């Protein structure tokens, strides 16, 4: 057995620095294809795979007989890693080929397949593919499987292919998946035009006042406040706002805030936007109608509105919304305007014919806020206009598939009718491939197009539904205009998806399957590098149902087996979920037994010539007498030992936290 570089030393400082920097890179990064939680940094995956396969100089005494020569050779290999982890080098063929040459040399020219049985966001299979290695992955979660297929399985099928759309082409030569990316962009714009013809009248422009240049302006977002009936009997039939903030912009010199105008005699509340204010006004606006943690005050009577009352009213169907401001695209930036009855009335005219009816798993602490506040289904997380917009784009995906197939045949692509899921690579399969990325566009649009999306006054921008790894309850939300020129519109996710596709390696074929990790049949001589679930840190299945319901609607004809179920698999998901298993002890046992079985399969069926690498992110809990402890980390290590592996080393990748 030849000891590998990772078993002796790796340049952790350079890897950590590159991994940390990668978090701020969005342009062309694969993570912009679709949201997934706790992705491993590509730099770390690339470095670990290289060090996992390349011989340490101490294993080659004939070539490096002395410690000094071994150190020198190790430094040379470190230099390759230090270049390899730099983001800009992820598409640098010269740098990548140097790394591939070292791997081939250590593997005798026979490159081993890499398998990740918990492939999740697909970072490890993608980086294996980038290094020229046969890449395999699997995951139980259908959303993760589709992300993996979109990254490593589909692009190689159509690599170096010119786009088939009938419009003007961007360039004369297309490498890797650039042609695929251009077609996604073209047909994404086709969908935008068709959607606007159908529902554009529900997204009206707004009149700008003279001080803002006059004329018409495109709305960026409509700001709504949740409302409940006043708890005061004198105003019981009046809905009052429960809002966390009336502040629209806290930027110095560009302050904007909402003043609620209360008329107790007429029992009405209206709203006016101010573009300047003193410190007291700004501070008051920042607090909205909140009083302490989770409680509010009635603007008509000053009566307390307790959170228990809000929940009771929500469960009875009495949680409503009121338009309190409009954000528009001005001649010189954001313009904040008072609400109008016209704009509020137009929003109420939206009549969606369908909404996702999947039930939100209410015992899950990651998403249970929705059912708690009268939103038991995923469709309830969207306003009527949001639902109509999203369903319109979703319905257009089946239309665009037909258009793409016709255009592909006209452009000379094979008329073979074999579908993508059966291995096809003709016009039909190509149309289905493009539709997957367009469906990702709809799915990404939901992240900024739900009633959980809020307006950030400090940035003048939208906060995503998944600003963290859970769905919170929000008291005021920003309804984005899907047809504006600002963030949150349809074109933004399509543009990001296209840039990510164009940067994918698309080098050699890869495979991602939907499988339980305990059921994987590993390829002969497979090398394991995997990033398993983190004990109880993230409820992947519960969270991803938010996206699954939209992807299922658009992609069930393309991958009927993957989207044949009503929701993502829950009971088999390998996390320590207390609500599924009836308590923390049962959850820990489920995780330990399941992980031991899954890792046991890896230990028995994979190559003995290379070490397995397993990532694990754990929460550092309280410092006790024995030091820093973590139940999840300890349970996970026990599962590895139970499976028959020997732990030969651990290292900390700070950028992966």
XYZ file of C-alpha atoms in Angstrom, residues 536-537 616-621 628-630:
11
model
C -29.510 17.105 12.953
C -28.103 20.335 11.505
C -18.403 16.509 8.220
C -19.445 19.937 9.478
C -20.386 20.024 13.141
C -21.527 22.698 15.562
C -18.971 23.356 18.249
C -21.012 23.067 21.416
C -15.233 20.895 22.853
C -17.927 18.277 22.336
C -20.569 17.578 19.705
